[in-house]
PDB file of C-alpha atoms in Angstrom:
ATOM      1  CA  MET A  30       0.000   0.000   0.000  1.00 43.00           C
ATOM      2  CA  PRO A  31       1.542   3.341  -0.940  1.00 45.00           C
ATOM      3  CA  ARG A  32       2.378   5.642   1.939  1.00 46.00           C
ATOM      4  CA  PRO A  33       0.387   8.825   2.183  1.00 45.00           C
ATOM      5  CA  ALA A  34       2.326  11.907   1.081  1.00 44.00           C
ATOM      6  CA  ARG A  35       3.814  13.859   3.945  1.00 44.00           C
ATOM      7  CA  SER A  36       2.285  17.230   4.493  1.00 42.00           C
ATOM      8  CA  ALA A  37       4.615  20.230   4.506  1.00 43.00           C
ATOM      9  CA  ALA A  38       5.961  20.979   7.905  1.00 42.00           C
ATOM     10  CA  ALA A  39       4.150  23.826   9.624  1.00 44.00           C
ATOM     11  CA  PRO A  40       6.305  26.946   9.926  1.00 43.00           C
ATOM     12  CA  VAL A  41       7.873  27.360  13.318  1.00 39.00           C
ATOM     13  CA  ALA A  42       7.011  30.681  14.948  1.00 43.00           C
ATOM     14  CA  VAL A  43      10.162  32.542  15.971  1.00 37.00           C
ATOM     15  CA  PRO A  44       9.569  34.900  18.896  1.00 39.00           C
ATOM     16  CA  VAL A  45      10.561  38.487  18.254  1.00 38.00           C
ATOM     17  CA  VAL A  46      12.875  39.678  20.989  1.00 34.00           C
ATOM     18  CA  ALA A  47      12.973  43.427  21.547  1.00 36.00           C
ATOM     19  CA  PRO A  48      16.497  44.799  21.750  1.00 37.00           C
ATOM     20  CA  VAL A  49      17.641  45.294  25.287  1.00 35.00           C
ATOM     21  CA  GLU A  50      18.699  48.835  26.085  1.00 39.00           C
ATOM     22  CA  ASP A  51      22.267  49.197  27.148  1.00 43.00           C
ATOM     23  CA  PRO A  52      21.970  50.112  30.842  1.00 40.00           C
ATOM     24  CA  VAL A  53      24.992  52.372  30.490  1.00 43.00           C
ATOM     25  CA  SER A  54      24.037  54.281  27.367  1.00 44.00           C
ATOM     26  CA  GLY A  55      20.256  54.398  27.990  1.00 59.00           C
ATOM     27  CA  SER A  56      17.666  55.774  25.612  1.00 80.00           C
ATOM     28  CA  SER A  57      18.421  57.860  22.549  1.00 85.00           C
ATOM     29  CA  ALA A  58      17.271  61.001  24.348  1.00 88.00           C
ATOM     30  CA  GLU A  59      19.453  60.241  27.357  1.00 89.00           C
ATOM     31  CA  ARG A  60      22.500  59.561  25.174  1.00 90.00           C
ATOM     32  CA  SER A  61      21.962  62.884  23.373  1.00 92.00           C
ATOM     33  CA  LEU A  62      21.723  64.757  26.652  1.00 91.00           C
ATOM     34  CA  ARG A  63      24.819  63.068  28.047  1.00 91.00           C
ATOM     35  CA  LEU A  64      26.742  63.972  24.901  1.00 93.00           C
ATOM     36  CA  LEU A  65      25.717  67.637  25.163  1.00 92.00           C
ATOM     37  CA  ALA A  66      26.497  67.673  28.884  1.00 89.00           C
ATOM     38  CA  LEU A  67      29.969  66.275  28.187  1.00 91.00           C
ATOM     39  CA  LEU A  68      30.730  68.952  25.591  1.00 88.00           C
ATOM     40  CA  ALA A  69      29.413  71.720  27.846  1.00 84.00           C
ATOM     41  CA  HIS A  70      31.490  70.448  30.773  1.00 82.00           C
ATOM     42  CA  GLU A  71      34.695  70.054  28.750  1.00 82.00           C
ATOM     43  CA  GLY A  72      34.406  73.564  27.297  1.00 73.00           C
ATOM     44  CA  ARG A  73      36.352  72.549  24.180  1.00 79.00           C
ATOM     45  CA  ALA A  74      35.836  70.792  20.868  1.00 85.00           C
ATOM     46  CA  LEU A  75      35.773  66.975  20.951  1.00 90.00           C
ATOM     47  CA  SER A  76      36.190  64.552  18.063  1.00 91.00           C
ATOM     48  CA  LEU A  77      33.731  61.774  17.296  1.00 92.00           C
ATOM     49  CA  ALA A  78      36.219  59.245  18.653  1.00 92.00           C
ATOM     50  CA  ASP A  79      36.583  61.248  21.904  1.00 91.00           C
ATOM     51  CA  LEU A  80      32.806  61.449  22.352  1.00 94.00           C
ATOM     52  CA  ALA A  81      32.290  57.755  21.688  1.00 93.00           C
ATOM     53  CA  ALA A  82      35.112  56.732  24.040  1.00 92.00           C
ATOM     54  CA  GLN A  83      34.128  58.986  26.938  1.00 92.00           C
ATOM     55  CA  LEU A  84      30.438  58.048  26.699  1.00 92.00           C
ATOM     56  CA  GLY A  85      31.065  54.334  26.158  1.00 91.00           C
ATOM     57  CA  LEU A  86      29.138  54.321  22.873  1.00 92.00           C
ATOM     58  CA  PRO A  87      29.784  52.562  19.563  1.00 92.00           C
ATOM     59  CA  LYS A  88      31.229  55.005  17.067  1.00 91.00           C
ATOM     60  CA  GLY A  89      28.255  54.502  14.746  1.00 91.00           C
ATOM     61  CA  THR A  90      25.833  55.388  17.524  1.00 92.00           C
ATOM     62  CA  ALA A  91      27.818  58.507  18.424  1.00 92.00           C
ATOM     63  CA  HIS A  92      27.856  59.524  14.756  1.00 93.00           C
ATOM     64  CA  ARG A  93      24.078  59.127  14.475  1.00 93.00           C
ATOM     65  CA  ILE A  94      23.489  61.233  17.596  1.00 94.00           C
ATOM     66  CA  CYS A  95      25.857  63.960  16.368  1.00 94.00           C
ATOM     67  CA  THR A  96      24.103  64.055  12.993  1.00 92.00           C
ATOM     68  CA  GLN A  97      20.718  64.541  14.683  1.00 92.00           C
ATOM     69  CA  LEU A  98      22.042  67.231  17.040  1.00 93.00           C
ATOM     70  CA  LEU A  99      23.771  69.058  14.180  1.00 91.00           C
ATOM     71  CA  ALA A 100      20.484  69.166  12.263  1.00 90.00           C
ATOM     72  CA  THR A 101      18.680  70.765  15.223  1.00 90.00           C
ATOM     73  CA  GLY A 102      21.405  73.293  16.052  1.00 88.00           C
ATOM     74  CA  PHE A 103      22.284  71.844  19.462  1.00 89.00           C
ATOM     75  CA  LEU A 104      25.672  70.843  18.093  1.00 90.00           C
ATOM     76  CA  ALA A 105      28.056  72.591  15.687  1.00 87.00           C
ATOM     77  CA  ARG A 106      31.243  71.619  13.905  1.00 87.00           C
ATOM     78  CA  ASP A 107      34.515  73.110  15.072  1.00 79.00           C
ATOM     79  CA  LEU A 108      36.902  74.934  12.748  1.00 66.00           C
ATOM     80  CA  ASP A 109      38.659  71.724  11.666  1.00 67.00           C
ATOM     81  CA  GLU A 110      35.279  70.090  10.772  1.00 73.00           C
ATOM     82  CA  ARG A 111      36.275  66.829  12.488  1.00 82.00           C
ATOM     83  CA  SER A 112      35.365  67.940  16.001  1.00 86.00           C
ATOM     84  CA  PHE A 113      32.177  69.195  17.608  1.00 90.00           C
ATOM     85  CA  VAL A 114      31.236  72.051  19.923  1.00 85.00           C
ATOM     86  CA  VAL A 115      27.956  73.142  21.493  1.00 84.00           C
ATOM     87  CA  GLY A 116      25.627  74.756  18.971  1.00 83.00           C
ATOM     88  CA  PRO A 117      23.569  77.955  19.000  1.00 79.00           C
ATOM     89  CA  ALA A 118      20.377  76.190  20.101  1.00 82.00           C
ATOM     90  CA  LEU A 119      22.080  74.867  23.240  1.00 83.00           C
ATOM     91  CA  ARG A 120      23.632  78.257  24.010  1.00 76.00           C
ATOM     92  CA  GLN A 121      20.200  79.877  23.678  1.00 74.00           C
ATOM     93  CA  LEU A 122      18.749  77.256  26.013  1.00 79.00           C
ATOM     94  CA  ALA A 123      21.469  78.016  28.563  1.00 74.00           C
ATOM     95  CA  PHE A 124      20.836  81.749  28.200  1.00 66.00           C
ATOM     96  CA  ASP A 125      17.079  81.311  28.714  1.00 68.00           C
ATOM     97  CA  THR A 126      17.690  79.062  31.721  1.00 68.00           C
ATOM     98  CA  LEU A 127      20.050  81.549  33.368  1.00 63.00           C
ATOM     99  CA  ASN A 128      17.542  84.348  32.845  1.00 61.00           C
ATOM    100  CA  HIS A 129      14.305  82.757  33.987  1.00 62.00           C
ATOM    101  CA  GLY A 130      11.929  83.951  36.652  1.00 59.00           C
ATOM    102  CA  SER A 131      12.752  84.613  40.262  1.00 67.00           C
ATOM    103  CA  VAL A 132      16.429  83.613  40.091  1.00 75.00           C
ATOM    104  CA  ARG A 133      17.065  86.207  37.401  1.00 79.00           C
ATOM    105  CA  GLY A 134      15.352  88.782  39.633  1.00 82.00           C
ATOM    106  CA  LEU A 135      17.645  87.901  42.541  1.00 88.00           C
ATOM    107  CA  ARG A 136      20.731  88.191  40.343  1.00 88.00           C
ATOM    108  CA  HIS A 137      19.514  91.544  39.072  1.00 90.00           C
ATOM    109  CA  GLU A 138      19.144  92.751  42.660  1.00 93.00           C
ATOM    110  CA  VAL A 139      22.779  91.803  43.377  1.00 95.00           C
ATOM    111  CA  LEU A 140      23.847  93.723  40.275  1.00 94.00           C
ATOM    112  CA  ALA A 141      21.734  96.751  41.186  1.00 95.00           C
ATOM    113  CA  ALA A 142      23.187  96.814  44.716  1.00 97.00           C
ATOM    114  CA  LEU A 143      26.690  96.662  43.252  1.00 97.00           C
ATOM    115  CA  VAL A 144      25.985  99.635  40.970  1.00 96.00           C
ATOM    116  CA  GLN A 145      24.668 101.553  43.957  1.00 95.00           C
ATOM    117  CA  GLU A 146      27.905 100.794  45.828  1.00 96.00           C
ATOM    118  CA  VAL A 147      30.461 101.498  43.085  1.00 96.00           C
ATOM    119  CA  GLY A 148      28.558 104.293  41.335  1.00 94.00           C
ATOM    120  CA  GLU A 149      29.139 103.043  37.777  1.00 94.00           C
ATOM    121  CA  THR A 150      27.503 100.689  35.280  1.00 94.00           C
ATOM    122  CA  CYS A 151      27.992  96.975  35.967  1.00 96.00           C
ATOM    123  CA  ASN A 152      27.230  93.894  33.909  1.00 95.00           C
ATOM    124  CA  LEU A 153      26.995  90.127  34.200  1.00 95.00           C
ATOM    125  CA  THR A 154      28.349  88.156  31.250  1.00 94.00           C
ATOM    126  CA  THR A 155      29.139  84.607  30.217  1.00 91.00           C
ATOM    127  CA  LEU A 156      31.221  82.883  27.564  1.00 90.00           C
ATOM    128  CA  ASP A 157      29.233  82.099  24.420  1.00 85.00           C
ATOM    129  CA  GLY A 158      31.407  80.180  21.988  1.00 82.00           C
ATOM    130  CA  ALA A 159      34.171  82.607  21.021  1.00 88.00           C
ATOM    131  CA  ARG A 160      32.370  85.748  22.220  1.00 90.00           C
ATOM    132  CA  VAL A 161      31.121  87.361  25.417  1.00 93.00           C
ATOM    133  CA  LEU A 162      27.353  87.321  25.969  1.00 89.00           C
ATOM    134  CA  TYR A 163      25.627  89.950  28.143  1.00 88.00           C
ATOM    135  CA  LEU A 164      23.275  88.246  30.603  1.00 88.00           C
ATOM    136  CA  ASP A 165      22.294  91.298  32.623  1.00 89.00           C
ATOM    137  CA  ARG A 166      23.226  94.929  33.053  1.00 89.00           C
ATOM    138  CA  VAL A 167      22.400  97.829  35.363  1.00 92.00           C
ATOM    139  CA  GLU A 168      23.151 101.366  34.212  1.00 89.00           C
ATOM    140  CA  ALA A 169      24.500 104.067  36.487  1.00 88.00           C
ATOM    141  CA  GLN A 170      22.591 107.332  36.296  1.00 80.00           C
ATOM    142  CA  TRP A 171      25.148 109.369  34.404  1.00 72.00           C
ATOM    143  CA  PRO A 172      24.549 111.291  31.178  1.00 65.00           C
ATOM    144  CA  LEU A 173      27.715 109.866  29.585  1.00 56.00           C
ATOM    145  CA  ARG A 174      27.569 106.056  29.327  1.00 56.00           C
ATOM    146  CA  LEU A 175      27.836 103.101  26.936  1.00 62.00           C
ATOM    147  CA  THR A 176      24.657 101.100  26.401  1.00 63.00           C
ATOM    148  CA  LEU A 177      24.750  97.415  25.448  1.00 66.00           C
ATOM    149  CA  ASP A 178      21.502  95.462  25.626  1.00 63.00           C
ATOM    150  CA  VAL A 179      21.097  92.099  27.351  1.00 68.00           C
ATOM    151  CA  GLY A 180      21.796  89.453  24.701  1.00 70.00           C
ATOM    152  CA  SER A 181      24.496  91.556  23.021  1.00 82.00           C
ATOM    153  CA  HIS A 182      27.865  90.020  22.144  1.00 89.00           C
ATOM    154  CA  VAL A 183      31.311  91.623  22.444  1.00 93.00           C
ATOM    155  CA  PRO A 184      34.776  90.264  21.538  1.00 95.00           C
ATOM    156  CA  LEU A 185      36.993  88.210  23.817  1.00 97.00           C
ATOM    157  CA  HIS A 186      40.384  89.734  23.107  1.00 97.00           C
ATOM    158  CA  CYS A 187      39.680  93.373  23.967  1.00 97.00           C
ATOM    159  CA  THR A 188      37.149  93.335  26.828  1.00 97.00           C
ATOM    160  CA  ALA A 189      37.745  92.782  30.532  1.00 98.00           C
ATOM    161  CA  SER A 190      35.216  89.929  30.734  1.00 97.00           C
ATOM    162  CA  GLY A 191      36.464  88.368  27.526  1.00 97.00           C
ATOM    163  CA  LYS A 192      40.090  88.263  28.589  1.00 98.00           C
ATOM    164  CA  LEU A 193      38.992  86.908  31.973  1.00 98.00           C
ATOM    165  CA  PHE A 194      37.205  83.999  30.264  1.00 97.00           C
ATOM    166  CA  LEU A 195      40.266  83.310  28.134  1.00 97.00           C
ATOM    167  CA  ALA A 196      42.517  83.373  31.189  1.00 97.00           C
ATOM    168  CA  GLN A 197      40.461  80.786  33.089  1.00 94.00           C
ATOM    169  CA  LEU A 198      40.651  78.214  30.285  1.00 92.00           C
ATOM    170  CA  PRO A 199      43.204  75.393  30.579  1.00 90.00           C
ATOM    171  CA  LYS A 200      46.393  76.502  28.809  1.00 90.00           C
ATOM    172  CA  LYS A 201      46.006  74.125  25.865  1.00 90.00           C
ATOM    173  CA  ALA A 202      42.396  75.176  25.277  1.00 89.00           C
ATOM    174  CA  ARG A 203      43.325  78.845  25.733  1.00 93.00           C
ATOM    175  CA  ASP A 204      46.114  78.652  23.172  1.00 93.00           C
ATOM    176  CA  ALA A 205      43.801  76.922  20.686  1.00 91.00           C
ATOM    177  CA  MET A 206      41.118  79.566  21.248  1.00 91.00           C
ATOM    178  CA  ILE A 207      43.555  82.450  20.758  1.00 95.00           C
ATOM    179  CA  ASP A 208      44.954  80.816  17.616  1.00 93.00           C
ATOM    180  CA  GLY A 209      41.450  80.651  16.167  1.00 90.00           C
ATOM    181  CA  LEU A 210      40.352  84.157  17.138  1.00 93.00           C
ATOM    182  CA  PRO A 211      40.338  87.119  14.806  1.00 92.00           C
ATOM    183  CA  LEU A 212      42.093  89.930  16.674  1.00 96.00           C
ATOM    184  CA  PRO A 213      40.829  93.128  15.058  1.00 96.00           C
ATOM    185  CA  ARG A 214      42.245  96.404  16.306  1.00 97.00           C
ATOM    186  CA  MET A 215      39.378  98.241  18.002  1.00 96.00           C
ATOM    187  CA  THR A 216      41.503 101.055  19.439  1.00 97.00           C
ATOM    188  CA  ALA A 217      45.170 102.023  19.616  1.00 97.00           C
ATOM    189  CA  SER A 218      45.415  99.963  22.829  1.00 97.00           C
ATOM    190  CA  THR A 219      43.894  96.701  21.538  1.00 98.00           C
ATOM    191  CA  LEU A 220      46.086  93.616  21.875  1.00 97.00           C
ATOM    192  CA  THR A 221      46.326  92.174  18.370  1.00 97.00           C
ATOM    193  CA  ASP A 222      49.453  90.046  18.843  1.00 97.00           C
ATOM    194  CA  PRO A 223      48.659  86.477  20.042  1.00 97.00           C
ATOM    195  CA  ALA A 224      51.824  86.328  22.162  1.00 97.00           C
ATOM    196  CA  ALA A 225      50.913  89.567  23.934  1.00 97.00           C
ATOM    197  CA  LEU A 226      47.378  88.293  24.552  1.00 97.00           C
ATOM    198  CA  ARG A 227      48.726  85.048  26.009  1.00 97.00           C
ATOM    199  CA  ALA A 228      51.018  87.003  28.343  1.00 97.00           C
ATOM    200  CA  GLU A 229      48.055  89.139  29.414  1.00 97.00           C
ATOM    201  CA  CYS A 230      46.023  86.011  30.168  1.00 97.00           C
ATOM    202  CA  ASP A 231      48.854  84.633  32.317  1.00 96.00           C
ATOM    203  CA  ALA A 232      48.852  87.871  34.328  1.00 97.00           C
ATOM    204  CA  ILE A 233      45.062  87.772  34.707  1.00 97.00           C
ATOM    205  CA  ALA A 234      45.152  84.168  35.952  1.00 95.00           C
ATOM    206  CA  GLN A 235      47.661  85.253  38.602  1.00 95.00           C
ATOM    207  CA  ASP A 236      45.881  88.496  39.597  1.00 96.00           C
ATOM    208  CA  GLY A 237      42.366  87.029  39.732  1.00 96.00           C
ATOM    209  CA  PHE A 238      40.820  89.926  37.804  1.00 98.00           C
ATOM    210  CA  SER A 239      41.024  91.468  34.355  1.00 98.00           C
ATOM    211  CA  ARG A 240      41.439  94.984  32.977  1.00 98.00           C
ATOM    212  CA  ASP A 241      40.247  96.721  29.826  1.00 98.00           C
ATOM    213  CA  ARG A 242      42.614  99.641  29.307  1.00 97.00           C
ATOM    214  CA  GLU A 243      40.650 101.412  26.566  1.00 97.00           C
ATOM    215  CA  GLU A 244      41.076  98.316  24.406  1.00 98.00           C
ATOM    216  CA  PHE A 245      37.460  97.900  23.297  1.00 96.00           C
ATOM    217  CA  MET A 246      36.513 101.542  23.067  1.00 95.00           C
ATOM    218  CA  ALA A 247      38.702 104.634  23.328  1.00 95.00           C
ATOM    219  CA  GLY A 248      37.991 106.543  26.526  1.00 94.00           C
ATOM    220  CA  LEU A 249      36.402 103.549  28.312  1.00 95.00           C
ATOM    221  CA  VAL A 250      38.029 101.419  31.045  1.00 97.00           C
ATOM    222  CA  ALA A 251      36.748  98.355  32.861  1.00 97.00           C
ATOM    223  CA  VAL A 252      37.676  95.639  35.341  1.00 98.00           C
ATOM    224  CA  ALA A 253      36.079  92.193  35.679  1.00 98.00           C
ATOM    225  CA  VAL A 254      36.125  89.383  38.255  1.00 98.00           C
ATOM    226  CA  PRO A 255      35.024  85.748  37.910  1.00 97.00           C
ATOM    227  CA  VAL A 256      31.725  84.360  39.180  1.00 97.00           C
ATOM    228  CA  ARG A 257      32.147  80.736  40.283  1.00 95.00           C
ATOM    229  CA  ASP A 258      29.500  78.088  40.890  1.00 89.00           C
ATOM    230  CA  ALA A 259      29.384  75.744  43.896  1.00 87.00           C
ATOM    231  CA  ALA A 260      31.975  73.482  42.243  1.00 87.00           C
ATOM    232  CA  GLY A 261      34.400  76.378  41.762  1.00 91.00           C
ATOM    233  CA  GLU A 262      33.935  76.547  37.984  1.00 90.00           C
ATOM    234  CA  VAL A 263      33.930  79.994  36.376  1.00 93.00           C
ATOM    235  CA  ARG A 264      30.418  80.376  34.969  1.00 90.00           C
ATOM    236  CA  ALA A 265      30.188  84.136  34.489  1.00 94.00           C
ATOM    237  CA  ALA A 266      31.966  87.447  35.029  1.00 97.00           C
ATOM    238  CA  LEU A 267      31.023  90.643  36.846  1.00 97.00           C
ATOM    239  CA  ALA A 268      32.441  93.855  35.447  1.00 97.00           C
ATOM    240  CA  VAL A 269      32.286  97.593  36.033  1.00 97.00           C
ATOM    241  CA  HIS A 270      33.100 100.109  33.315  1.00 94.00           C
ATOM    242  CA  ALA A 271      33.039 103.859  32.884  1.00 94.00           C
ATOM    243  CA  PRO A 272      34.489 106.657  30.771  1.00 94.00           C
ATOM    244  CA  THR A 273      38.013 107.703  31.730  1.00 94.00           C
ATOM    245  CA  ALA A 274      36.634 111.204  32.333  1.00 91.00           C
ATOM    246  CA  ARG A 275      34.987 109.778  35.470  1.00 92.00           C
ATOM    247  CA  MET A 276      36.993 106.669  36.368  1.00 95.00           C
ATOM    248  CA  SER A 277      40.695 106.035  35.915  1.00 96.00           C
ATOM    249  CA  MET A 278      42.096 102.530  35.871  1.00 96.00           C
ATOM    250  CA  ALA A 279      43.321 103.055  39.423  1.00 97.00           C
ATOM    251  CA  ASP A 280      39.762 104.076  40.412  1.00 96.00           C
ATOM    252  CA  ALA A 281      38.413 100.940  38.730  1.00 96.00           C
ATOM    253  CA  GLU A 282      40.842  98.702  40.600  1.00 97.00           C
ATOM    254  CA  ARG A 283      39.720 100.203  43.908  1.00 96.00           C
ATOM    255  CA  ARG A 284      36.293  98.692  43.151  1.00 97.00           C
ATOM    256  CA  ILE A 285      37.668  95.129  42.856  1.00 97.00           C
ATOM    257  CA  ASP A 286      36.776  94.153  46.442  1.00 97.00           C
ATOM    258  CA  ALA A 287      33.162  95.239  45.930  1.00 97.00           C
ATOM    259  CA  LEU A 288      32.986  93.251  42.691  1.00 98.00           C
ATOM    260  CA  LYS A 289      34.418  90.139  44.352  1.00 97.00           C
ATOM    261  CA  ALA A 290      31.899  90.327  47.194  1.00 97.00           C
ATOM    262  CA  ALA A 291      29.046  90.672  44.690  1.00 97.00           C
ATOM    263  CA  ALA A 292      30.468  87.796  42.618  1.00 97.00           C
ATOM    264  CA  LEU A 293      30.404  85.574  45.701  1.00 96.00           C
ATOM    265  CA  ARG A 294      26.716  86.364  46.232  1.00 95.00           C
ATOM    266  CA  MET A 295      26.026  85.933  42.519  1.00 93.00           C
ATOM    267  CA  GLY A 296      27.685  82.507  42.493  1.00 92.00           C
ATOM    268  CA  GLY A 297      24.979  81.131  44.765  1.00 88.00           C
ATOM    269  CA  LEU A 298      22.330  82.161  42.212  1.00 86.00           C
ATOM    270  CA  LEU A 299      23.741  80.323  39.172  1.00 76.00           C
TER     271      LEU A 299
END
């Protein structure tokens, strides 16, 4: 008797296993945030290999995250195109965060009290890429004064705050920043030689404050001191400036102690 033909074997169902998230690298959103936090903390450009290594990510994953963050403006390419820095969208987010609500009001009160004490215009600034960003400002009631709105940018190489930010960078990062900066001559006193600017930064790091000797604008002098957060990192600068007709450099330096006391109070509000 012929055997009955065998029926085709029924397909075996293969269970679909969802990929397990790497407990170290986490979700895509978390990896993106950790990458941005790393760049912000380092304060310098990092290559794709550096980012992948420090975050414990496959290079392909790091590349995909960087591509997404570049497209949204939270990341930007450095001058050499192979490294990354924080982008304009992240800097705007930081600016908005520093200037929100009640904390901004408290910082403004510290600034206003400082102006009342020293009798001249004072400002609070931070480093924004390769420029100085004005976070807040209180004007002294004098007819002759320079007005710069909150959100304005000024150069690093010829302002008291700018040179202070340069001086607090690690030497390697400082040298790289100076090498990449345009150094236009704003006045007859502007430092346009990189070696002279480096020497000035060394002096500032030792003194603990910075001077603008009519370098940004003829007839205007300023001094600036650092504002440090709870971890001791320089997050901002407090500066006073005035026309030389009212305040000499020696007069400005006599206000350093008042600026440092205000910077200490300001540090608790960052």
